[in-house]
GROMACS .gro file of C-alpha atoms in nm:
model
  433
    1MET     CA    1  -0.001   0.000   0.000
    2TRP     CA    2   0.287   0.242   0.067
    3GLN     CA    3   0.369   0.232  -0.305
    4LEU     CA    4   0.011   0.326  -0.392
    5LEU     CA    5   0.030   0.614  -0.146
    6GLN     CA    6   0.360   0.732  -0.292
    7GLN     CA    7   0.217   0.739  -0.643
    8THR     CA    8  -0.105   0.902  -0.527
    9ALA     CA    9   0.084   1.173  -0.339
   10ALA     CA   10   0.300   1.236  -0.646
   11ALA     CA   11  -0.019   1.288  -0.850
   12VAL     CA   12  -0.155   1.525  -0.583
   13GLN     CA   13   0.169   1.720  -0.583
   14ALA     CA   14   0.152   1.748  -0.963
   15VAL     CA   15  -0.206   1.879  -0.955
   16ARG     CA   16  -0.115   2.139  -0.694
   17ALA     CA   17   0.166   2.246  -0.926
   18GLY     CA   18  -0.084   2.292  -1.210
   19ARG     CA   19  -0.057   1.962  -1.400
   20SER     CA   20  -0.349   1.743  -1.506
   21LEU     CA   21  -0.434   1.441  -1.293
   22THR     CA   22  -0.516   1.242  -1.609
   23SER     CA   23  -0.163   1.279  -1.747
   24GLN     CA   24  -0.012   1.191  -1.411
   25ILE     CA   25  -0.215   0.871  -1.377
   26GLU     CA   26  -0.122   0.768  -1.730
   27ALA     CA   27   0.242   0.774  -1.621
   28VAL     CA   28   0.182   0.538  -1.326
   29PRO     CA   29   0.295   0.174  -1.376
   30LYS     CA   30   0.004  -0.029  -1.509
   31ASP     CA   31  -0.015  -0.264  -1.214
   32LEU     CA   32  -0.062   0.030  -0.975
   33ARG     CA   33  -0.272   0.253  -1.203
   34PRO     CA   34  -0.628   0.141  -1.105
   35GLY     CA   35  -0.554   0.172  -0.734
   36VAL     CA   36  -0.381   0.508  -0.773
   37GLN     CA   37  -0.667   0.647  -0.978
   38SER     CA   38  -0.923   0.540  -0.718
   39LEU     CA   39  -0.724   0.689  -0.433
   40ALA     CA   40  -0.635   1.007  -0.622
   41PHE     CA   41  -0.998   1.077  -0.711
   42GLN     CA   42  -1.095   1.040  -0.346
   43VAL     CA   43  -0.814   1.273  -0.239
   44MET     CA   44  -0.914   1.537  -0.495
   45ARG     CA   45  -1.270   1.529  -0.358
   46GLN     CA   46  -1.144   1.574   0.000
   47LEU     CA   47  -0.840   1.794  -0.055
   48GLY     CA   48  -1.000   2.106   0.091
   49ARG     CA   49  -1.062   1.928   0.419
   50ALA     CA   50  -0.713   1.774   0.413
   51ILE     CA   51  -0.541   2.111   0.363
   52ALA     CA   52  -0.743   2.263   0.648
   53LEU     CA   53  -0.647   1.972   0.876
   54ARG     CA   54  -0.280   2.001   0.783
   55GLU     CA   55  -0.296   2.371   0.870
   56GLN     CA   56  -0.426   2.275   1.216
   57LEU     CA   57  -0.147   2.024   1.262
   58ALA     CA   58   0.133   2.242   1.124
   59SER     CA   59   0.088   2.609   1.044
   60LYS     CA   60   0.397   2.606   0.818
   61ALA     CA   61   0.371   2.372   0.520
   62PRO     CA   62   0.649   2.113   0.482
   63PRO     CA   63   0.825   2.073   0.145
   64PRO     CA   64   0.583   2.000  -0.144
   65ALA     CA   65   0.642   1.622  -0.162
   66ALA     CA   66   0.594   1.576   0.212
   67ASP     CA   67   0.294   1.810   0.218
   68ALA     CA   68   0.131   1.615  -0.066
   69LEU     CA   69   0.184   1.283   0.116
   70LEU     CA   70   0.051   1.421   0.445
   71CYS     CA   71  -0.254   1.573   0.277
   72THR     CA   72  -0.314   1.249   0.087
   73ALA     CA   73  -0.321   1.053   0.412
   74LEU     CA   74  -0.548   1.307   0.583
   75ALA     CA   75  -0.789   1.312   0.289
   76LEU     CA   76  -0.819   0.934   0.296
   77CYS     CA   77  -0.855   0.884   0.671
   78TRP     CA   78  -1.043   1.182   0.815
   79GLN     CA   79  -1.373   0.991   0.791
   80ASP     CA   80  -1.385   0.631   0.914
   81ALA     CA   81  -1.685   0.542   0.695
   82ALA     CA   82  -1.523   0.671   0.375
   83ALA     CA   83  -1.168   0.547   0.438
   84PRO     CA   84  -1.060   0.293   0.173
   85TYR     CA   85  -0.858   0.101   0.435
   86PRO     CA   86  -0.856   0.098   0.817
   87VAL     CA   87  -0.730   0.435   0.941
   88HIS     CA   88  -0.440   0.294   1.147
   89THR     CA   89  -0.324   0.100   0.838
   90LEU     CA   90  -0.335   0.414   0.623
   91VAL     CA   91  -0.133   0.603   0.881
   92ASN     CA   92   0.131   0.329   0.912
   93GLN     CA   93   0.163   0.294   0.537
   94ALA     CA   94   0.183   0.671   0.481
   95VAL     CA   95   0.477   0.688   0.723
   96GLU     CA   96   0.638   0.392   0.543
   97ALA     CA   97   0.584   0.570   0.209
   98ALA     CA   98   0.768   0.873   0.348
   99ARG     CA   99   1.058   0.659   0.468
  100GLN     CA  100   1.092   0.473   0.140
  101GLN     CA  101   1.159   0.769  -0.092
  102ARG     CA  102   1.436   1.025  -0.099
  103THR     CA  103   1.213   1.331  -0.139
  104THR     CA  104   1.025   1.263   0.185
  105HIS     CA  105   1.261   1.056   0.397
  106ALA     CA  106   1.382   1.353   0.602
  107GLN     CA  107   1.022   1.449   0.685
  108SER     CA  108   0.906   1.096   0.779
  109GLY     CA  109   0.925   1.175   1.151
  110PHE     CA  110   0.726   1.495   1.101
  111ILE     CA  111   0.460   1.310   0.900
  112ASN     CA  112   0.445   1.036   1.166
  113ALA     CA  113   0.401   1.293   1.444
  114CYS     CA  114   0.126   1.481   1.256
  115LEU     CA  115  -0.071   1.167   1.175
  116ARG     CA  116  -0.040   1.022   1.526
  117ARG     CA  117  -0.166   1.351   1.669
  118PHE     CA  118  -0.448   1.349   1.418
  119MET     CA  119  -0.553   1.001   1.531
  120ARG     CA  120  -0.552   1.114   1.897
  121GLU     CA  121  -0.737   1.443   1.838
  122ARG     CA  122  -0.934   1.367   1.522
  123GLU     CA  123  -1.279   1.468   1.645
  124ALA     CA  124  -1.161   1.804   1.777
  125LEU     CA  125  -0.946   1.882   1.472
  126VAL     CA  126  -1.225   1.803   1.230
  127ALA     CA  127  -1.465   2.016   1.429
  128GLN     CA  128  -1.224   2.310   1.408
  129THR     CA  129  -1.215   2.283   1.031
  130ASP     CA  130  -1.595   2.281   1.005
  131ALA     CA  131  -1.585   2.661   1.013
  132ASN     CA  132  -1.376   2.665   0.694
  133PRO     CA  133  -1.597   2.668   0.380
  134GLN     CA  134  -1.315   2.526   0.167
  135ALA     CA  135  -1.294   2.230   0.405
  136VAL     CA  136  -1.672   2.178   0.416
  137TRP     CA  137  -1.727   2.200   0.037
  138ASN     CA  138  -1.385   2.085  -0.085
  139HIS     CA  139  -1.361   2.356  -0.350
  140PRO     CA  140  -1.146   2.670  -0.362
  141MET     CA  141  -1.306   2.969  -0.192
  142TRP     CA  142  -1.332   3.168  -0.516
  143TRP     CA  143  -1.528   2.881  -0.677
  144ILE     CA  144  -1.768   2.863  -0.382
  145GLU     CA  145  -1.823   3.239  -0.389
  146ARG     CA  146  -1.888   3.242  -0.763
  147LEU     CA  147  -2.153   2.972  -0.734
  148GLN     CA  148  -2.311   3.154  -0.443
  149ALA     CA  149  -2.336   3.470  -0.655
  150GLU     CA  150  -2.460   3.301  -0.974
  151TYR     CA  151  -2.685   3.035  -0.819
  152PRO     CA  152  -2.807   3.172  -0.483
  153ALA     CA  153  -3.073   2.899  -0.453
  154GLN     CA  154  -2.868   2.612  -0.596
  155TRP     CA  155  -2.503   2.661  -0.498
  156GLN     CA  156  -2.512   2.409  -0.214
  157SER     CA  157  -2.664   2.135  -0.429
  158LEU     CA  158  -2.409   2.207  -0.704
  159LEU     CA  159  -2.119   2.164  -0.461
  160THR     CA  160  -2.279   1.856  -0.304
  161MET     CA  161  -2.329   1.692  -0.644
  162ALA     CA  162  -1.966   1.765  -0.735
  163GLN     CA  163  -1.856   1.532  -0.453
  164LEU     CA  164  -2.045   1.232  -0.588
  165PRO     CA  165  -1.907   0.983  -0.842
  166PRO     CA  166  -2.067   1.049  -1.182
  167PRO     CA  167  -2.308   0.809  -1.348
  168MET     CA  168  -2.201   0.605  -1.648
  169SER     CA  169  -2.425   0.696  -1.940
  170LEU     CA  170  -2.436   0.528  -2.279
  171ARG     CA  171  -2.560   0.632  -2.623
  172VAL     CA  172  -2.710   0.344  -2.817
  173ASP     CA  173  -2.652   0.334  -3.194
  174PRO     CA  174  -2.998   0.284  -3.350
  175ARG     CA  175  -2.842   0.114  -3.653
  176HIS     CA  176  -2.781  -0.189  -3.428
  177HIS     CA  177  -3.039  -0.179  -3.148
  178SER     CA  178  -3.324   0.020  -3.008
  179VAL     CA  179  -3.271   0.158  -2.657
  180ALA     CA  180  -3.512  -0.102  -2.519
  181GLN     CA  181  -3.333  -0.389  -2.695
  182TYR     CA  182  -2.991  -0.285  -2.564
  183GLN     CA  183  -3.137  -0.224  -2.220
  184ALA     CA  184  -3.263  -0.584  -2.221
  185GLN     CA  185  -2.916  -0.709  -2.324
  186LEU     CA  186  -2.761  -0.524  -2.031
  187LEU     CA  187  -3.020  -0.656  -1.787
  188ALA     CA  188  -2.952  -1.013  -1.902
  189LEU     CA  189  -2.589  -0.957  -1.802
  190GLY     CA  190  -2.687  -0.823  -1.461
  191LEU     CA  191  -2.634  -0.458  -1.561
  192PRO     CA  192  -2.962  -0.272  -1.498
  193ALA     CA  193  -2.998   0.068  -1.663
  194LYS     CA  194  -3.266   0.331  -1.712
  195ALA     CA  195  -3.348   0.520  -2.031
  196VAL     CA  196  -3.234   0.883  -2.050
  197GLY     CA  197  -3.279   1.127  -2.336
  198ALA     CA  198  -3.361   1.005  -2.685
  199THR     CA  199  -3.105   0.727  -2.730
  200GLY     CA  200  -2.936   0.703  -2.392
  201LEU     CA  201  -2.910   0.460  -2.102
  202GLN     CA  202  -2.775   0.529  -1.757
  203LEU     CA  203  -2.620   0.232  -1.581
  204ASP     CA  204  -2.699   0.169  -1.217
  205LYS     CA  205  -2.330   0.089  -1.169
  206ALA     CA  206  -2.032   0.181  -1.384
  207VAL     CA  207  -1.842  -0.104  -1.549
  208PRO     CA  208  -1.534  -0.131  -1.773
  209VAL     CA  209  -1.630  -0.077  -2.138
  210HIS     CA  210  -1.517  -0.427  -2.236
  211GLN     CA  211  -1.813  -0.560  -2.034
  212LEU     CA  212  -2.060  -0.372  -2.254
  213PRO     CA  213  -2.203  -0.601  -2.525
  214GLY     CA  214  -2.105  -0.488  -2.872
  215PHE     CA  215  -1.887  -0.200  -2.755
  216ALA     CA  216  -1.592  -0.297  -2.973
  217GLU     CA  217  -1.829  -0.329  -3.271
  218GLY     CA  218  -1.966   0.022  -3.218
  219HIS     CA  219  -2.310  -0.071  -3.091
  220VAL     CA  220  -2.284   0.174  -2.802
  221SER     CA  221  -2.072   0.470  -2.688
  222VAL     CA  222  -2.001   0.615  -2.347
  223GLN     CA  223  -2.142   0.970  -2.346
  224ASP     CA  224  -2.298   1.175  -2.072
  225ALA     CA  225  -2.667   1.248  -2.109
  226ALA     CA  226  -2.605   1.626  -2.121
  227ALA     CA  227  -2.352   1.583  -2.404
  228GLN     CA  228  -2.607   1.377  -2.597
  229VAL     CA  229  -2.826   1.688  -2.630
  230ALA     CA  230  -2.595   1.854  -2.884
  231ALA     CA  231  -2.641   1.659  -3.207
  232PRO     CA  232  -3.023   1.632  -3.213
  233LEU     CA  233  -3.060   1.995  -3.102
  234LEU     CA  234  -2.840   2.136  -3.380
  235LEU     CA  235  -3.086   2.077  -3.666
  236GLN     CA  236  -3.401   2.013  -3.464
  237GLY     CA  237  -3.711   2.037  -3.684
  238ARG     CA  238  -3.521   1.997  -4.010
  239GLU     CA  239  -3.507   1.688  -4.230
  240ALA     CA  240  -3.240   1.455  -4.101
  241ASP     CA  241  -3.168   1.279  -4.433
  242GLN     CA  242  -3.037   1.582  -4.621
  243PRO     CA  243  -2.670   1.624  -4.726
  244TRP     CA  244  -2.604   1.892  -4.467
  245ARG     CA  245  -2.254   2.032  -4.451
  246ILE     CA  246  -2.166   2.037  -4.081
  247LEU     CA  247  -1.858   2.167  -3.898
  248ASP     CA  248  -1.765   2.020  -3.562
  249ALA     CA  249  -1.526   2.293  -3.463
  250CYS     CA  250  -1.359   2.155  -3.147
  251ALA     CA  251  -1.431   1.790  -3.201
  252ALA     CA  252  -1.198   1.574  -2.990
  253PRO     CA  253  -1.242   1.307  -2.868
  254GLY     CA  254  -1.516   1.260  -3.129
  255GLY     CA  255  -1.825   1.162  -2.932
  256LYS     CA  256  -2.035   1.446  -3.067
  257THR     CA  257  -1.893   1.399  -3.418
  258ALA     CA  258  -2.014   1.041  -3.417
  259HIS     CA  259  -2.350   1.144  -3.281
  260LEU     CA  260  -2.389   1.402  -3.559
  261LEU     CA  261  -2.334   1.127  -3.816
  262ALA     CA  262  -2.587   0.906  -3.639
  263CYS     CA  263  -2.850   1.182  -3.641
  264TYR     CA  264  -2.775   1.306  -3.996
  265PRO     CA  265  -2.650   1.003  -4.190
  266GLN     CA  266  -2.616   1.190  -4.522
  267ALA     CA  267  -2.422   1.480  -4.372
  268ARG     CA  268  -2.073   1.582  -4.476
  269VAL     CA  269  -1.899   1.645  -4.146
  270LEU     CA  270  -1.568   1.824  -4.102
  271ALA     CA  271  -1.420   1.762  -3.757
  272LEU     CA  272  -1.143   1.994  -3.638
  273ASP     CA  273  -0.914   1.990  -3.341
  274VAL     CA  274  -0.601   2.191  -3.278
  275ASP     CA  275  -0.415   1.889  -3.130
  276ALA     CA  276  -0.293   1.620  -3.371
  277SER     CA  277  -0.292   1.347  -3.103
  278ARG     CA  278  -0.653   1.431  -3.015
  279CYS     CA  279  -0.744   1.407  -3.383
  280GLN     CA  280  -0.614   1.050  -3.374
  281ARG     CA  281  -0.865   0.980  -3.098
  282ILE     CA  282  -1.144   1.115  -3.320
  283ASP     CA  283  -1.033   0.880  -3.599
  284GLN     CA  284  -1.023   0.585  -3.359
  285ASN     CA  285  -1.372   0.654  -3.228
  286LEU     CA  286  -1.519   0.696  -3.576
  287GLN     CA  287  -1.350   0.377  -3.693
  288ARG     CA  288  -1.493   0.179  -3.401
  289LEU     CA  289  -1.840   0.308  -3.482
  290GLY     CA  290  -1.808   0.249  -3.856
  291VAL     CA  291  -1.877   0.609  -3.962
  292GLN     CA  292  -1.674   0.856  -4.164
  293ALA     CA  293  -1.595   1.225  -4.134
  294GLU     CA  294  -1.315   1.446  -4.259
  295VAL     CA  295  -1.084   1.494  -3.961
  296ARG     CA  296  -0.833   1.774  -3.976
  297THR     CA  297  -0.579   1.920  -3.734
  298ALA     CA  298  -0.646   2.293  -3.738
  299ASP     CA  299  -0.727   2.591  -3.520
  300ALA     CA  300  -1.096   2.667  -3.561
  301ALA     CA  301  -1.032   3.030  -3.473
  302GLN     CA  302  -0.811   3.069  -3.783
  303PRO     CA  303  -1.041   2.977  -4.078
  304ALA     CA  304  -0.798   3.121  -4.333
  305SER     CA  305  -0.571   2.823  -4.269
  306TRP     CA  306  -0.832   2.549  -4.333
  307TRP     CA  307  -1.164   2.676  -4.474
  308ASP     CA  308  -1.229   2.612  -4.846
  309GLY     CA  309  -1.486   2.890  -4.882
  310GLU     CA  310  -1.797   2.666  -4.893
  311SER     CA  311  -2.050   2.771  -4.630
  312PHE     CA  312  -2.171   2.532  -4.361
  313ASP     CA  313  -2.537   2.453  -4.301
  314ALA     CA  314  -2.464   2.392  -3.934
  315ILE     CA  315  -2.175   2.443  -3.693
  316LEU     CA  316  -2.126   2.276  -3.358
  317LEU     CA  317  -1.895   2.483  -3.137
  318ASP     CA  318  -1.813   2.293  -2.819
  319ALA     CA  319  -1.581   2.566  -2.696
  320PRO     CA  320  -1.282   2.533  -2.462
  321CYS     CA  321  -1.389   2.613  -2.106
  322THR     CA  322  -1.306   2.567  -1.739
  323ALA     CA  323  -1.486   2.228  -1.736
  324SER     CA  324  -1.661   2.339  -1.418
  325GLY     CA  325  -1.963   2.132  -1.520
  326ILE     CA  326  -1.774   1.803  -1.530
  327VAL     CA  327  -1.589   1.831  -1.200
  328ARG     CA  328  -1.752   1.504  -1.090
  329ARG     CA  329  -1.560   1.325  -1.365
  330HIS     CA  330  -1.244   1.532  -1.329
  331PRO     CA  331  -1.218   1.623  -0.959
  332ASP     CA  332  -0.876   1.782  -1.010
  333VAL     CA  333  -1.030   2.062  -1.219
  334ARG     CA  334  -1.138   2.255  -0.909
  335TRP     CA  335  -0.777   2.268  -0.787
  336LEU     CA  336  -0.624   2.338  -1.129
  337ARG     CA  337  -0.840   2.637  -1.221
  338ARG     CA  338  -0.768   2.992  -1.112
  339PRO     CA  339  -1.019   3.277  -1.062
  340THR     CA  340  -0.903   3.449  -1.383
  341ASP     CA  341  -0.936   3.139  -1.605
  342SER     CA  342  -1.305   3.183  -1.680
  343ALA     CA  343  -1.258   3.536  -1.813
  344GLN     CA  344  -0.955   3.433  -2.022
  345LEU     CA  345  -1.141   3.135  -2.168
  346GLY     CA  346  -1.442   3.360  -2.230
  347GLN     CA  347  -1.223   3.569  -2.461
  348ILE     CA  348  -1.130   3.255  -2.655
  349GLN     CA  349  -1.496   3.151  -2.674
  350ALA     CA  350  -1.595   3.494  -2.807
  351GLN     CA  351  -1.313   3.482  -3.063
  352LEU     CA  352  -1.430   3.141  -3.186
  353LEU     CA  353  -1.787   3.264  -3.225
  354LYS     CA  354  -1.669   3.569  -3.416
  355ALA     CA  355  -1.443   3.364  -3.645
  356LEU     CA  356  -1.696   3.090  -3.724
  357TRP     CA  357  -2.016   3.291  -3.768
  358PRO     CA  358  -1.919   3.420  -4.118
  359LEU     CA  359  -1.871   3.057  -4.230
  360LEU     CA  360  -2.238   2.980  -4.168
  361ALA     CA  361  -2.480   2.990  -4.461
  362PRO     CA  362  -2.786   3.220  -4.443
  363GLY     CA  363  -3.052   3.031  -4.252
  364GLY     CA  364  -2.784   2.808  -4.101
  365ARG     CA  365  -2.749   2.723  -3.734
  366LEU     CA  366  -2.464   2.739  -3.489
  367LEU     CA  367  -2.488   2.553  -3.158
  368TYR     CA  368  -2.263   2.707  -2.895
  369CYS     CA  369  -2.195   2.486  -2.594
  370THR     CA  370  -1.956   2.450  -2.303
  371CYS     CA  371  -1.928   2.199  -2.020
  372SER     CA  372  -1.927   2.483  -1.768
  373VAL     CA  373  -2.178   2.606  -1.510
  374PHE     CA  374  -2.019   2.952  -1.491
  375ARG     CA  375  -2.236   3.214  -1.659
  376SER     CA  376  -1.930   3.398  -1.792
  377GLU     CA  377  -1.883   3.099  -2.024
  378GLY     CA  378  -2.249   3.068  -2.119
  379ASP     CA  379  -2.521   3.329  -2.102
  380GLU     CA  380  -2.283   3.625  -2.088
  381ILE     CA  381  -2.090   3.514  -2.399
  382VAL     CA  382  -2.405   3.456  -2.603
  383GLN     CA  383  -2.582   3.777  -2.496
  384ALA     CA  384  -2.275   3.981  -2.587
  385PHE     CA  385  -2.260   3.806  -2.925
  386LEU     CA  386  -2.627   3.877  -2.994
  387GLN     CA  387  -2.579   4.247  -2.916
  388ARG     CA  388  -2.303   4.266  -3.179
  389ASN     CA  389  -2.481   4.052  -3.440
  390THR     CA  390  -2.834   4.167  -3.518
  391HIS     CA  391  -2.868   3.905  -3.794
  392ALA     CA  392  -2.840   3.627  -3.535
  393GLN     CA  393  -3.147   3.487  -3.361
  394LEU     CA  394  -3.144   3.282  -3.040
  395LEU     CA  395  -3.373   2.981  -3.088
  396PRO     CA  396  -3.530   2.788  -2.797
  397SER     CA  397  -3.235   2.638  -2.612
  398PRO     CA  398  -3.170   2.461  -2.281
  399GLY     CA  399  -2.929   2.729  -2.157
  400HIS     CA  400  -2.743   2.611  -1.847
  401LEU     CA  401  -2.808   2.246  -1.761
  402ILE     CA  402  -2.744   2.218  -1.388
  403PRO     CA  403  -2.656   1.880  -1.232
  404GLY     CA  404  -2.931   1.758  -1.003
  405HIS     CA  405  -3.202   1.975  -1.161
  406ALA     CA  406  -3.454   1.879  -1.429
  407PRO     CA  407  -3.358   2.061  -1.750
  408THR     CA  408  -3.589   2.247  -1.987
  409GLY     CA  409  -3.568   2.337  -2.355
  410LEU     CA  410  -3.447   1.995  -2.464
  411PRO     CA  411  -3.500   1.853  -2.815
  412VAL     CA  412  -3.682   1.555  -2.661
  413MET     CA  413  -3.924   1.660  -2.389
  414ASP     CA  414  -4.070   1.328  -2.278
  415ASN     CA  415  -3.757   1.163  -2.145
  416ALA     CA  416  -3.551   1.330  -1.873
  417LEU     CA  417  -3.173   1.322  -1.870
  418GLY     CA  418  -3.144   1.165  -1.525
  419GLU     CA  419  -2.817   1.257  -1.354
  420HIS     CA  420  -2.613   1.461  -1.595
  421ASP     CA  421  -2.309   1.687  -1.619
  422GLY     CA  422  -2.323   2.066  -1.614
  423PHE     CA  423  -2.352   2.210  -1.965
  424TYR     CA  424  -2.458   2.523  -2.150
  425TYR     CA  425  -2.640   2.527  -2.484
  426ALA     CA  426  -2.741   2.818  -2.706
  427LEU     CA  427  -2.878   2.752  -3.057
  428LEU     CA  428  -2.823   3.048  -3.291
  429GLU     CA  429  -2.973   3.086  -3.637
  430LYS     CA  430  -2.848   3.326  -3.908
  431ASP     CA  431  -3.110   3.537  -4.085
  432ARG     CA  432  -3.175   3.434  -4.443
  433ALA     CA  433  -3.161   3.790  -4.570
   0.00000   0.00000   0.00000
């Protein structure tokens, strides 16, 4: 276990230094990776409490590697019911982890003393941190304050939902099965699921994808219910079997690209992403599903470098954002983001809208979306765009989809999304004149 704790603490240290947890876990030896991922996710969801406890135990932070290991242990053992192993075992193994590596060996006695004191005084120390909002909600203070300002009636439920593991949602390919047929297949394998959205299923319990029948053959894809809104909403009310020319402007990893092709089988889809390695993931996903699109590595904000001059009937702009709506799936996001990130990303989002709007044919539609709950990456961007573009009309749209709340304005009204990520959707149409 001490090796797992070493690797987990290294991942925590990397996140606190501004590096993605995903990339850190990918670098962990394969035999340790599943355990490290499980522990690291738990630590990320309890890091606010752990930092507050460490501040009670030692007002001056130890060196980064030792601090990360100490906070990792505190995050995992501050609650008996949630601890992945017995608390005394976690403490012993955390001290052993400190002793076994050069970067923390000198602080092993300090870590031992802090954790032994924590075990003796745990109830009192935890009670002292209950007055710290960052400890209670396990998000940075600026994040908590922003949600309080933007969602005065919902901020607590948003933060509570962010602490829960996300559901595993699937999108069924209707070329192979109806939702009911695939649901029956899952149930026969002991995997109950409920229908969500138009072609989705939400599993009662997440499983590895290789356990999903027909996954390798493209019968089903893993896609959150909120993300499944995009493709059917884009050309809602228009004939699906027309040769629409569609741009998926920020397409990786390709889930929405594939969904566009499922909804509009005659469409000519151009999928862009600025990262060549991420374009390879788009290709891999499309190949598994047996569909084709033109995939190109390019910056959507620089059309002069890739656009051939032919207008698009529809554009899907899933813009870069803080990912504040998918913090359940990526619990490191809350610790990676800074208060200024939303405004900086908002500028990029506005630039993308400005660059892509001229590429849209008269009467065409552009669906702007982000996986963020912050209004500076949703409503505020779209309202500012509409003020500058009088030939753009905002069609009925879901707006901000908030986890834990029943959404409105969906393309399919008779089937709720169940538990879903935070998203924003605005459907814009260009005047024909």
